[in-house]
Every structure is written in C-alpha cells, then in structure tokens.
C-alpha cells in the first residue's frame, strides 16, 4: 500500500531514519498499513501517533465511539473499499463525504472513494486501532485476497427486484448469472457470515416480511430484511447453487454449496430446505475446517480434565464418548483427540454425517443412510480394514452401539458421540438401548459431557457485584466475577468474543464399573463419580465464572444454574 507517512514523520523529526527503514520493511513484508506498522514496532502507541499526525497535517482527530457510523456505512454499501483501506465514512452531504482515516497520505483510498461516490472527500483522523475495530464490528474478520469480484448490491437494486413467477421458475437464466443482483446479494451474505465466524445462516420467509439471521457464538443475530416478495427468488438461487430441484417446493431437500474465498480458502456449506406456511425456509451450516481450533489447551479443559482425556487417548483399547446437545462442540473435542493420535503408525477411520473437518492422514467416510450405508455398516467395514482407532459420528441405535462396544473390547480405541445431558445419563441411555451392564463396564473408558458458553471480552468486561450469586453458589467474597458490557467495544459483540467449553469428565474407576452390575440410575452414577473427584457441568461453569472467563448470565443461559 503506497504511503508517504514514514517519510513525513522522519522529516518532522518524529522518527529516526533507522525507524523509517524498519517501518517500510515491515509494511513490505506484512502488507500492514503505516500506522499499524508504527504501533506494532513500538515506535508510537496508537493515541500518540494520531496526535502527531493531527498536528503535522492540521486534521481534526476524533473518537469513533462518539459517532454513529453504522447506518451510513450500510446506506453507502461500500463494504469492499471500507474493508480494503480500513476507513470509516462518518458523514455524507450532497457534495461531500467525510472519511475517518489513520493515514492521510494514502491518496489511493481518497481517489477510490471519490470515484465510487462522485463526492469530494474530507478527511478526519482516527486511530488505526479504532478503525480496525470498527470495521470488524461492521463486517467481521478480514479475509485476505478475498475472491469478491461481484459488485456489492445496493438497497435500491434489491428493492427493484420482483417476485419470480411460476412460468419463470423452470428456467431462471438470470439467477444463473454471477452478476445478477440476487446472486450478488447472496454472495454478500455468505461472505459476511464467514467474516463474522457464523456457524449457520437462516433464510426465513413470513407473510409480510423476510429475514436473514446468522448464528454467531451460539446466538442468532438478524442481519438483513429483504422484501418478502423476494422469498422465492432467493430460495431458487440458493437451490441452484446447491444443485437442488428448484421446481420442488413441497418437500424438504438437502444439498451442499462450496464457497471459494481465495486461492487457499474454501468453505463447504450444508444446505437444508423446509417448506413452511409462507415459503421455503433455508438453513446453511458452514463447515469451515480452517476455523476449527484443535488445540486442546484452548478448548477450556481444566488441567485435571485435560489429563484424564489424554490418559484415555493413550489406552490401546476402550471407548471414549462425547455427549451434549447439538452445537456443543463435541465434534471439535473428538477431532482434537484424533489429531493427537494421528501418527504414521496408526490406522484411523471415521464414519461421519457429514464430514465437517478434514484431517490429512485419517480415513474419513461419509455415511449415506438413504442407500443403506449407515454408521453400523461403516463400522463393520472398518473392522475388516485392520484399524487401530475408530471414530463413529454418533451412536443412534442398538446395532451401532453393539458393534462399537465389541470393537472396543477387541483391541480398538473407539470414539463417538451421544445426545445426552450429562455423563451419568449416558450410561443410563446405553443401558436403556439394550447394552448389558457387563459390556459397559468392560468397554467404557471415559465420558465427557460438554457445553459451549460465550467468552467475556477481556477488553470491556465489567465487575458483577450481585450479592445473591456469591451467596447462592458459595463463592468467596475475595473473588471478582464479571459480566458483559452490553455496549460492547471494537473487539467484541455486546461484551462477548468467542466461546469456551464447559466440561464434565467422568473416568470409569473400578468402583464405578462394579456399580454398573446393579443397574444404577443416573443420579446414583453421578454421586459415585463425584466421590471420585468428578466436577459436574455446574461446578465447572462456576469455576469459569470465578476465573472471569464467562458471566453468570451466560451460565444461566447454557446450564440453567
């Protein structure tokens, strides 16, 4: 990015010649802007740099938190320019656009905005940290070299589209063109979802409205409200992308979309359509292997829980089960274990529906129940392929459970998932399926129940002084617990940033195995496990609260304390 800022700062005696050379080298090596390089190298802090530039160029310095820029950015629709240059439009008159910039010598940004809007450009200064945070709040994380050749669609263009007719539905040529307004609108939503780290996108038609929502950090957030008459046009385009039958609107359908963001990065999306009263609701599940964090130290396990998991993974045989509701992070926990086990000496096979994370060196199989190839059939095939470790996506029936149990008893390490609310309930569920207690006792090594809670933003979290929390949960007064700052900051969304796992890790000790012979209920199993030192989900959640990782309100939402 062309800039004269380091030279001008050196000429003003604000930096030395050696510092100028260091800044230029950093810009060339990393592609960072000049203000980012100056702050990164420790020559200035962000506030002092803005003050120096303001004095040298005679520009007004402002704080973005005191401005209402979001509505104008949405109205202008200049997303690509804003994310490319990390600048923020602040005010627009019939002849002038005011831009908040961190580097006033970047004339290319000024020229591009002048060309895009036809307006004269007035510059004001803001710190690079504030601008980067503001862009992140608007559009999510940046995607380098994004393959976004499509011009962003304006609200006026979208409003001028009309509902697709029945005659048109069988041969929608305009929707197959990459530059059609609907195509650009959907592309815009897909890229936004990836930038914001969304796990799902919901396209929902209603009688007089239509909305698009993203599930970010486990919470649905409304992002667009196109006109309701666009319902069938949008669903037709999505069905074309996922190679579904666009003329079939009475039955649910399933498909896939692959979105290529750049030469190195592509996102797979699982598509599900559902006929509703006012049209087809379509949900896209984003399967982003690159976004999955498979570092066990960053998943949220305590040191003791992590060691129990690692010990179970080192056993040559046995069964490790992950339990919890959909979207609780079971797959990531399983793959974290598989990544640790993935060595050239081991033969690892997985049966999944669908394959969500691609790992080199592991034989991953997509099961297809519609053609008679389910988990049980895949598992039988694995056992004829000389396996060391087998992962079954989910134990759904007695047949799969029995084969998995037998595999774990005959020298194989088996990993799988089950939908239960706690580790103790998993034993009761398997027993109710028809698995004999002696088989459970001889095969189960470890059960992990888990949930995902939003992390508090470390930059803006505030103390929570609610006394009832301390009294109700026996938290010592010397501890400080925190709550979310609902206003949020440039680093987060309404006080939260990312998610952390909350775990209940139950190893199978000798006395727990002995107790299975009497077919105890879930409560009795949990009591025995707690005597052996197991922390329940609630206890692990309170520990996260004391550590300042999450808030009491979030624990209420996830665990219902």
Coordinates of C-alpha atoms in Angstrom, one line a residue:
X1 CA 0.0 0.0 0.0
X2 CA 1.6 3.3 -1.2
X3 CA 2.2 5.7 1.7
X4 CA 4.5 8.7 2.5
X5 CA 3.7 8.7 6.2
X6 CA 7.0 7.3 7.5
X7 CA 9.0 9.8 5.3
X8 CA 6.9 12.7 6.5
X9 CA 7.2 11.7 10.1
X10 CA 11.0 11.4 9.7
X11 CA 11.1 14.9 8.1
X12 CA 9.2 16.2 11.0
X13 CA 11.8 14.7 13.3
X14 CA 9.2 12.4 14.9
X15 CA 11.1 9.3 14.0
X16 CA 14.7 8.5 13.0
X17 CA 16.0 7.3 9.6
X18 CA 16.5 3.8 11.0
X19 CA 13.0 3.7 12.4
X20 CA 11.7 4.8 9.0
X21 CA 13.5 2.0 7.3
X22 CA 12.1 -0.5 9.8
X23 CA 8.6 0.7 9.2
X24 CA 9.0 0.4 5.4
X25 CA 10.4 -3.1 5.7
X26 CA 7.5 -4.2 7.9
X27 CA 5.0 -2.7 5.5
X28 CA 6.6 -4.6 2.6
X29 CA 6.8 -7.9 4.5
X30 CA 3.4 -7.9 6.1
X31 CA 1.2 -5.7 4.0
X32 CA 0.2 -3.7 7.0
X33 CA -0.6 0.0 6.8
X34 CA 1.9 2.6 8.0
X35 CA 0.0 3.4 11.3
X36 CA -0.3 -0.3 12.1
X37 CA 3.5 -0.8 11.5
X38 CA 4.4 2.2 13.6
X39 CA 2.3 0.8 16.5
X40 CA 3.4 -2.8 16.0
X41 CA 7.1 -1.9 16.1
X42 CA 6.5 0.1 19.4
X43 CA 7.6 3.4 17.9
X44 CA 4.3 5.0 19.0
X45 CA 1.2 3.9 20.8
X46 CA -2.0 4.4 18.8
X47 CA -3.2 7.5 20.6
X48 CA 0.2 9.3 20.4
X49 CA 0.6 8.5 16.7
X50 CA -2.9 10.0 16.0
X51 CA -1.9 13.1 17.9
X52 CA 1.4 13.5 16.0
X53 CA -0.3 13.1 12.6
X54 CA -3.1 15.5 13.6
X55 CA -0.5 18.2 14.5
X56 CA 1.6 17.7 11.3
X57 CA -1.4 17.6 8.8
X58 CA -3.7 20.0 10.6
X59 CA -6.5 17.5 10.6
X60 CA -9.2 17.1 13.3
X61 CA -8.8 13.9 15.5
X62 CA -12.0 12.2 16.5
X63 CA -13.0 9.2 18.6
X64 CA -15.3 6.8 16.7
X65 CA -17.2 5.8 19.8
X66 CA -18.7 9.2 19.8
X67 CA -20.1 8.9 16.2
X68 CA -22.9 7.0 14.6
X69 CA -21.2 5.5 11.6
X70 CA -23.0 2.2 11.2
X71 CA -26.2 3.5 9.5
X72 CA -24.2 5.5 6.9
X73 CA -21.9 2.5 6.1
X74 CA -24.9 0.3 5.5
X75 CA -26.6 3.0 3.4
X76 CA -23.5 3.6 1.2
X77 CA -22.8 -0.1 0.5
X78 CA -19.0 0.4 0.1
X79 CA -18.0 -2.6 2.1
X80 CA -15.1 -3.7 -0.2
X81 CA -13.5 -0.2 0.0
X82 CA -14.1 0.2 3.7
X83 CA -12.5 -3.2 4.5
X84 CA -9.7 -2.7 1.9
X85 CA -8.5 0.6 3.4
X86 CA -9.8 0.3 7.0
X87 CA -11.5 3.7 6.8
X88 CA -15.0 4.7 8.0
X89 CA -17.4 7.1 6.3
X90 CA -18.8 9.4 9.0
X91 CA -21.0 12.0 7.3
X92 CA -22.4 12.5 3.8
X93 CA -23.8 15.7 2.3
X94 CA -24.9 16.3 -1.3
X95 CA -21.4 17.3 -2.3
X96 CA -19.0 16.0 0.5
X97 CA -18.2 12.6 2.2
X98 CA -16.3 12.8 5.5
X99 CA -13.9 9.9 6.0
X100 CA -12.2 8.8 9.2
X101 CA -8.7 7.7 8.2
X102 CA -5.5 6.8 10.1
X103 CA -3.1 7.6 7.2
X104 CA -3.9 10.8 5.3
X105 CA -1.1 10.2 2.8
X106 CA -2.9 7.2 1.3
X107 CA -4.2 9.1 -1.7
X108 CA -5.4 5.9 -3.4
X109 CA -8.1 5.5 -0.7
X110 CA -9.3 9.1 -1.3
X111 CA -9.4 8.6 -5.1
X112 CA -11.3 5.3 -4.9
X113 CA -14.0 6.8 -2.6
X114 CA -14.3 9.9 -4.7
X115 CA -14.8 7.7 -7.8
X116 CA -17.3 5.3 -6.1
X117 CA -19.5 8.1 -4.7
X118 CA -18.9 11.1 -7.0
X119 CA -18.4 13.3 -3.9
X120 CA -15.5 15.4 -2.7
X121 CA -13.6 13.8 0.2
X122 CA -13.0 15.4 3.6
X123 CA -10.6 13.6 5.9
X124 CA -10.6 13.4 9.7
X125 CA -8.2 11.4 11.8
X126 CA -8.9 8.3 14.0
X127 CA -6.5 5.8 15.5
X128 CA -5.8 2.7 13.5
X129 CA -6.9 0.5 16.4
X130 CA -10.3 2.2 16.5
X131 CA -10.8 2.0 12.7
X132 CA -9.8 -1.7 12.6
X133 CA -12.1 -2.5 15.5
X134 CA -15.0 -0.5 13.8
X135 CA -14.5 -2.4 10.5
X136 CA -14.5 -5.7 12.4
X137 CA -17.7 -4.8 14.2
X138 CA -19.4 -3.9 10.9
X139 CA -18.2 -6.8 8.7
X140 CA -16.3 -9.3 10.9
X141 CA -12.8 -10.6 10.4
X142 CA -11.0 -9.8 7.2
X143 CA -10.4 -12.4 4.6
X144 CA -7.2 -11.7 2.8
X145 CA -7.3 -11.7 -1.0
X146 CA -11.0 -12.4 -0.9
X147 CA -12.2 -13.5 -4.3
X148 CA -15.0 -11.0 -4.3
X149 CA -15.4 -9.9 -7.9
X150 CA -19.1 -9.2 -7.5
X151 CA -20.1 -5.6 -7.1
X152 CA -22.0 -5.1 -3.8
X153 CA -25.7 -4.8 -4.3
X154 CA -27.4 -1.6 -3.1
X155 CA -30.7 -1.5 -1.2
X156 CA -32.3 0.3 -4.3
X157 CA -31.3 -2.5 -6.6
X158 CA -32.7 -5.1 -4.2
X159 CA -36.0 -3.2 -3.8
X160 CA -36.4 -3.1 -7.6
X161 CA -36.4 -6.9 -8.0
X162 CA -39.8 -8.5 -8.4
X163 CA -41.1 -11.9 -7.3
X164 CA -40.2 -14.8 -9.6
X165 CA -43.2 -16.2 -11.5
X166 CA -44.3 -19.8 -11.9
X167 CA -43.5 -19.6 -15.7
X168 CA -40.0 -18.4 -14.9
X169 CA -39.3 -20.9 -12.1
X170 CA -38.4 -23.8 -14.5
X171 CA -35.7 -21.8 -16.4
X172 CA -34.3 -19.0 -14.3
X173 CA -31.5 -17.9 -16.5
X174 CA -30.9 -14.6 -14.8
X175 CA -30.3 -16.3 -11.5
X176 CA -27.6 -18.5 -13.0
X177 CA -25.6 -15.4 -14.0
X178 CA -22.9 -14.5 -11.4
X179 CA -23.6 -10.7 -11.8
X180 CA -27.3 -10.9 -11.2
X181 CA -28.5 -8.7 -8.2
X182 CA -29.8 -11.8 -6.3
X183 CA -26.5 -13.6 -6.8
X184 CA -24.6 -10.6 -5.5
X185 CA -26.9 -10.3 -2.5
X186 CA -26.5 -13.9 -1.5
X187 CA -22.7 -13.8 -2.1
X188 CA -22.7 -10.8 0.2
X189 CA -24.5 -12.7 2.9
X190 CA -22.3 -15.8 2.6
X191 CA -19.0 -13.7 2.8
X192 CA -20.4 -11.7 5.8
X193 CA -21.2 -15.0 7.5
X194 CA -17.7 -16.3 7.1
X195 CA -16.2 -12.9 8.2
X196 CA -18.3 -12.9 11.4
X197 CA -17.5 -16.6 12.2
X198 CA -21.1 -17.7 11.9
X199 CA -21.9 -21.4 12.2
X200 CA -25.4 -21.2 10.4
X201 CA -27.3 -18.9 8.1
X202 CA -31.1 -18.8 8.3
X203 CA -33.2 -17.5 5.4
X204 CA -36.8 -17.2 6.7
X205 CA -40.0 -16.2 4.9
X206 CA -43.1 -14.8 6.6
X207 CA -46.4 -13.4 5.4
X208 CA -45.3 -9.8 5.1
X209 CA -41.6 -10.0 5.8
X210 CA -38.4 -11.9 5.2
X211 CA -35.3 -12.1 7.4
X212 CA -31.8 -13.4 7.3
X213 CA -30.2 -14.4 10.6
X214 CA -26.6 -15.6 11.4
X215 CA -25.8 -17.8 14.4
X216 CA -22.7 -16.2 15.9
X217 CA -21.2 -17.7 19.1
X218 CA -24.4 -19.8 19.5
X219 CA -26.8 -16.8 19.3
X220 CA -29.0 -15.9 16.3
X221 CA -28.5 -12.3 15.1
X222 CA -30.6 -10.7 12.5
X223 CA -28.5 -9.3 9.7
X224 CA -30.8 -8.5 6.7
X225 CA -34.5 -7.9 6.0
X226 CA -35.1 -8.0 2.2
X227 CA -38.6 -7.6 0.9
X228 CA -40.9 -10.5 1.4
X229 CA -41.7 -10.8 -2.4
X230 CA -38.1 -11.9 -2.9
X231 CA -38.6 -15.1 -1.0
X232 CA -38.9 -17.5 -4.0
X233 CA -36.2 -15.7 -6.0
X234 CA -33.7 -16.1 -3.1
X235 CA -34.7 -19.7 -2.4
X236 CA -34.4 -20.5 -6.2
X237 CA -30.9 -19.1 -6.3
X238 CA -29.8 -21.0 -3.2
X239 CA -31.2 -24.2 -4.6
X240 CA -29.4 -23.6 -7.9
X241 CA -26.1 -23.1 -6.0
X242 CA -26.6 -26.3 -4.1
X243 CA -27.8 -28.3 -7.1
X244 CA -31.3 -29.0 -5.8
X245 CA -34.6 -29.3 -7.7
X246 CA -35.9 -25.7 -7.9
X247 CA -39.3 -26.7 -9.1
X248 CA -39.9 -28.9 -5.9
X249 CA -41.2 -26.6 -3.2
X250 CA -43.4 -29.1 -1.3
X251 CA -40.8 -31.5 0.1
X252 CA -37.6 -30.8 2.2
X253 CA -34.3 -31.2 0.3
X254 CA -30.6 -31.4 1.3
X255 CA -27.6 -30.2 -0.7
X256 CA -24.2 -28.6 -0.4
X257 CA -22.5 -25.3 -1.6
X258 CA -18.8 -24.7 -1.8
X259 CA -17.8 -21.0 -1.5
X260 CA -14.2 -20.2 -2.6
X261 CA -13.0 -17.1 -0.8
X262 CA -9.4 -17.1 -2.3
X263 CA -6.9 -19.5 -3.7
X264 CA -6.2 -21.1 -0.3
X265 CA -9.5 -20.9 1.4
X266 CA -12.9 -22.5 0.5
X267 CA -15.9 -23.1 2.8
X268 CA -18.3 -26.0 2.5
X269 CA -21.9 -25.4 3.4
X270 CA -24.6 -27.9 4.1
X271 CA -28.0 -26.8 2.8
X272 CA -31.4 -27.8 4.1
X273 CA -34.7 -26.6 2.8
X274 CA -38.0 -26.8 4.6
X275 CA -41.5 -25.9 3.2
X276 CA -43.2 -23.5 5.6
X277 CA -46.6 -21.7 5.5
X278 CA -45.2 -18.7 3.6
X279 CA -42.4 -20.3 1.5
X280 CA -39.2 -22.3 1.9
X281 CA -37.0 -21.7 4.9
X282 CA -33.4 -22.5 4.0
X283 CA -30.6 -23.1 6.6
X284 CA -27.0 -23.2 5.6
X285 CA -24.5 -24.9 8.0
X286 CA -20.9 -23.6 7.5
X287 CA -18.4 -26.4 7.6
X288 CA -15.1 -24.4 7.9
X289 CA -12.2 -26.8 8.7
X290 CA -9.8 -23.8 8.9
X291 CA -11.8 -22.1 11.7
X292 CA -11.8 -25.2 14.0
X293 CA -9.4 -24.8 16.9
X294 CA -7.9 -28.3 17.6
X295 CA -5.5 -27.2 20.3
X296 CA -6.5 -29.0 23.5
X297 CA -5.1 -26.2 25.6
X298 CA -7.5 -23.7 24.1
X299 CA -10.7 -25.6 24.4
X300 CA -11.4 -24.8 28.1
X301 CA -10.4 -28.1 29.9
X302 CA -9.0 -27.7 33.4
X303 CA -5.6 -29.2 33.9
X304 CA -7.1 -32.3 35.7
X305 CA -9.8 -32.8 33.0
X306 CA -7.2 -32.4 30.2
X307 CA -5.0 -35.1 31.8
X308 CA -7.9 -37.5 32.1
X309 CA -8.7 -37.1 28.4
X310 CA -5.1 -37.6 27.4
X311 CA -4.8 -40.7 29.6
X312 CA -7.8 -42.2 27.9
X313 CA -6.5 -41.4 24.5
X314 CA -3.2 -43.3 25.3
X315 CA -5.0 -46.5 26.0
X316 CA -4.8 -49.2 23.3
X317 CA -8.5 -50.0 23.6
X318 CA -11.7 -48.9 25.1
X319 CA -14.4 -46.3 24.4
X320 CA -14.5 -42.6 24.8
X321 CA -17.8 -40.9 24.5
X322 CA -18.6 -37.1 24.0
X323 CA -22.1 -36.1 25.0
X324 CA -24.2 -32.9 24.8
X325 CA -26.8 -31.2 22.7
X326 CA -26.3 -30.2 19.0
X327 CA -23.7 -27.4 18.7
X328 CA -22.0 -28.0 22.0
X329 CA -18.6 -28.6 20.4
X330 CA -18.5 -32.5 20.6
X331 CA -17.0 -32.8 17.1
X332 CA -14.2 -30.4 17.8
X333 CA -13.3 -32.3 21.1
X334 CA -13.3 -35.6 19.2
X335 CA -11.1 -34.2 16.4
X336 CA -8.7 -32.7 18.9
X337 CA -8.2 -36.2 20.3
X338 CA -7.8 -37.6 16.8
X339 CA -5.2 -35.0 15.9
X340 CA -3.1 -36.0 18.9
X341 CA -3.4 -39.7 17.9
X342 CA -2.8 -39.1 14.2
X343 CA 0.7 -40.7 13.6
X344 CA 2.0 -42.7 10.7
X345 CA 2.0 -45.8 12.9
X346 CA -1.8 -45.8 13.4
X347 CA -4.7 -46.6 11.1
X348 CA -7.6 -44.2 11.9
X349 CA -11.0 -44.4 10.3
X350 CA -14.0 -42.2 10.9
X351 CA -17.7 -42.5 9.9
X352 CA -19.5 -39.1 9.9
X353 CA -22.7 -37.5 8.7
X354 CA -21.5 -35.1 7.4
X355 CA -17.7 -34.9 7.3
X356 CA -17.2 -31.5 8.9
X357 CA -13.4 -31.2 9.5
X358 CA -10.8 -32.6 7.0
X359 CA -7.7 -34.0 8.6
X360 CA -4.9 -35.4 6.5
X361 CA -3.8 -38.9 7.4
X362 CA -7.3 -40.0 8.6
X363 CA -9.6 -42.1 6.5
X364 CA -12.9 -40.2 6.7
X365 CA -16.1 -41.8 5.4
X366 CA -19.4 -40.0 4.7
X367 CA -22.3 -42.3 5.6
X368 CA -25.4 -42.2 3.4
X369 CA -28.3 -43.9 5.2
X370 CA -30.6 -43.4 2.2
X371 CA -28.7 -46.1 0.3
X372 CA -28.3 -48.4 3.2
X373 CA -24.8 -47.2 4.3
X374 CA -25.2 -46.0 7.8
X375 CA -23.0 -45.9 10.9
X376 CA -23.4 -49.6 11.6
X377 CA -22.5 -50.6 8.0
X378 CA -19.4 -48.3 8.0
X379 CA -18.3 -49.7 11.4
X380 CA -18.5 -53.2 10.1
X381 CA -16.4 -52.3 7.1
X382 CA -13.8 -50.5 9.3
X383 CA -13.3 -53.7 11.4
X384 CA -12.2 -55.5 8.2
X385 CA -9.7 -52.8 7.4
X386 CA -7.2 -53.5 10.2
X387 CA -8.0 -50.4 12.3
X388 CA -6.3 -49.1 15.4
X389 CA -8.7 -46.3 16.1
X390 CA -12.3 -45.8 15.0
X391 CA -14.5 -42.8 15.3
X392 CA -18.2 -43.1 14.8
X393 CA -20.0 -39.8 14.4
X394 CA -23.0 -40.7 16.5
X395 CA -24.4 -43.8 18.3
X396 CA -28.1 -43.6 17.2
X397 CA -29.3 -47.2 17.6
X398 CA -28.6 -50.5 19.3
X399 CA -26.9 -52.1 16.3
X400 CA -24.3 -49.3 16.1
X401 CA -23.8 -49.4 19.9
X402 CA -23.2 -53.1 19.9
X403 CA -20.7 -53.1 17.1
X404 CA -18.8 -50.2 18.8
X405 CA -18.8 -52.0 22.1
X406 CA -17.4 -55.1 20.5
X407 CA -14.8 -53.1 18.7
X408 CA -13.6 -51.5 21.9
X409 CA -13.4 -55.0 23.6
X410 CA -11.3 -56.5 20.8
X411 CA -8.3 -54.2 20.8
X412 CA -9.6 -51.0 19.2
X413 CA -9.9 -47.5 20.6
X414 CA -13.4 -46.2 19.7
X415 CA -14.5 -42.6 19.9
X416 CA -18.1 -41.5 19.4
X417 CA -20.9 -39.1 20.5
X418 CA -24.3 -39.4 22.1
X419 CA -27.0 -36.9 22.7
X420 CA -27.5 -36.8 26.5
X421 CA -27.5 -34.1 29.1
X422 CA -24.8 -35.4 31.4
X423 CA -22.0 -38.0 31.6
X424 CA -24.1 -40.1 34.1
X425 CA -27.2 -40.1 31.8
X426 CA -25.1 -41.5 29.0
X427 CA -24.6 -44.8 30.9
X428 CA -28.4 -45.0 31.5
X429 CA -29.1 -44.3 27.8
X430 CA -26.8 -47.1 26.6
X431 CA -28.4 -49.4 29.2
X432 CA -31.9 -48.5 28.0
X433 CA -30.8 -49.2 24.4
X434 CA -30.2 -52.8 25.5
X435 CA -26.4 -52.9 26.2
X436 CA -25.7 -55.3 29.0
X437 CA -24.0 -53.8 32.1
X438 CA -21.0 -56.1 32.0
X439 CA -20.3 -54.9 28.4
X440 CA -20.5 -51.3 29.5
X441 CA -18.1 -52.0 32.4
X442 CA -15.6 -53.7 30.2
X443 CA -15.6 -51.2 27.4
X444 CA -16.2 -47.6 28.6
X445 CA -13.0 -45.7 29.5
X446 CA -14.2 -42.1 29.6
X447 CA -17.4 -40.0 29.1
X448 CA -17.2 -36.2 28.6
X449 CA -20.3 -34.1 28.8
X450 CA -19.9 -30.5 27.4
X451 CA -21.5 -27.2 26.7
X452 CA -20.2 -24.0 24.9
X453 CA -20.5 -20.7 26.7
X454 CA -19.6 -17.3 25.3
X455 CA -16.4 -15.8 26.5
X456 CA -16.4 -12.4 28.1
X457 CA -14.5 -9.7 26.1
X458 CA -11.3 -9.2 28.1
X459 CA -11.2 -5.5 26.9
X460 CA -14.5 -4.3 28.2
X461 CA -15.9 -6.8 30.8
X462 CA -17.1 -5.2 34.0
X463 CA -17.4 -6.4 37.6
X464 CA -20.7 -8.0 38.7
X465 CA -21.5 -7.1 42.3
X466 CA -24.8 -9.1 42.5
X467 CA -24.6 -10.5 46.1
X468 CA -27.0 -13.3 45.5
X469 CA -24.6 -15.0 43.1
X470 CA -21.9 -15.2 45.9
X471 CA -24.4 -16.5 48.4
X472 CA -26.2 -19.0 46.2
X473 CA -23.1 -20.7 44.9
X474 CA -20.7 -20.3 47.8
X475 CA -18.3 -18.1 46.0
X476 CA -15.8 -16.5 48.4
X477 CA -16.0 -12.7 48.7
X478 CA -12.4 -12.2 47.7
X479 CA -13.1 -13.4 44.2
X480 CA -14.2 -10.9 41.5
X481 CA -16.8 -12.1 39.0
X482 CA -17.6 -10.3 35.8
X483 CA -20.5 -9.6 33.5
X484 CA -20.7 -8.4 29.9
X485 CA -20.6 -4.8 28.9
X486 CA -23.8 -4.7 26.8
X487 CA -22.5 -1.7 24.8
X488 CA -19.5 -3.8 23.8
X489 CA -16.3 -2.4 22.2
X490 CA -14.4 -2.6 19.0
X491 CA -13.1 -6.1 19.9
X492 CA -16.4 -7.9 20.7
X493 CA -20.1 -8.2 20.1
X494 CA -22.2 -6.9 23.0
X495 CA -19.5 -7.8 25.5
X496 CA -18.6 -11.3 24.3
X497 CA -15.9 -12.6 22.0
X498 CA -15.7 -16.3 21.1
X499 CA -16.7 -19.3 23.1
X500 CA -15.2 -21.7 25.7
X501 CA -16.1 -25.2 26.6
X502 CA -17.5 -26.3 29.9
X503 CA -16.8 -29.9 30.7
X504 CA -17.9 -32.8 32.9
X505 CA -15.2 -35.5 32.6
X506 CA -16.1 -38.9 34.1
X507 CA -13.4 -41.7 34.0
X508 CA -14.5 -45.2 34.8
X509 CA -12.9 -46.2 38.0
X510 CA -13.1 -49.7 39.4
X511 CA -15.9 -48.9 41.9
X512 CA -18.0 -47.2 39.2
X513 CA -17.6 -50.3 37.0
X514 CA -18.7 -52.5 39.9
X515 CA -21.7 -50.4 40.5
X516 CA -23.0 -50.9 36.9
X517 CA -23.8 -54.6 37.7
X518 CA -26.7 -53.4 39.8
X519 CA -28.0 -51.1 37.0
X520 CA -27.9 -47.8 39.0
X521 CA -29.8 -44.8 37.8
X522 CA -28.1 -41.6 36.5
X523 CA -28.3 -39.9 39.9
X524 CA -26.5 -42.8 41.6
X525 CA -23.8 -42.9 39.0
X526 CA -23.2 -39.2 39.3
X527 CA -22.9 -39.5 43.1
X528 CA -20.2 -42.2 42.8
X529 CA -18.3 -40.2 40.1
X530 CA -18.4 -37.1 42.4
X531 CA -17.0 -39.1 45.2
X532 CA -14.1 -40.0 42.9
X533 CA -13.5 -36.3 42.2
X534 CA -15.6 -35.5 39.1
X535 CA -16.6 -31.9 38.7
X536 CA -20.2 -31.6 37.3
X537 CA -21.0 -29.2 34.5
X538 CA -22.4 -26.7 37.0
X539 CA -19.2 -26.8 39.1
X540 CA -17.0 -26.4 36.1
X541 CA -19.2 -23.5 35.0
X542 CA -18.8 -21.8 38.4
X543 CA -15.0 -22.2 38.1
X544 CA -15.1 -20.4 34.7
X545 CA -17.2 -17.7 36.4
X546 CA -14.5 -17.3 39.2
X547 CA -11.8 -17.2 36.5
X548 CA -13.5 -14.3 34.8
X549 CA -13.9 -16.3 31.5
X550 CA -17.7 -16.0 31.3
X551 CA -20.6 -14.4 33.1
X552 CA -23.4 -15.6 35.4
X553 CA -26.0 -14.6 32.8
X554 CA -24.3 -16.8 30.2
X555 CA -24.1 -19.7 32.6
X556 CA -27.8 -19.4 33.3
X557 CA -28.5 -19.5 29.5
X558 CA -26.3 -22.5 28.9
X559 CA -26.6 -24.6 32.1
X560 CA -29.7 -23.1 33.9
X561 CA -27.9 -22.9 37.2

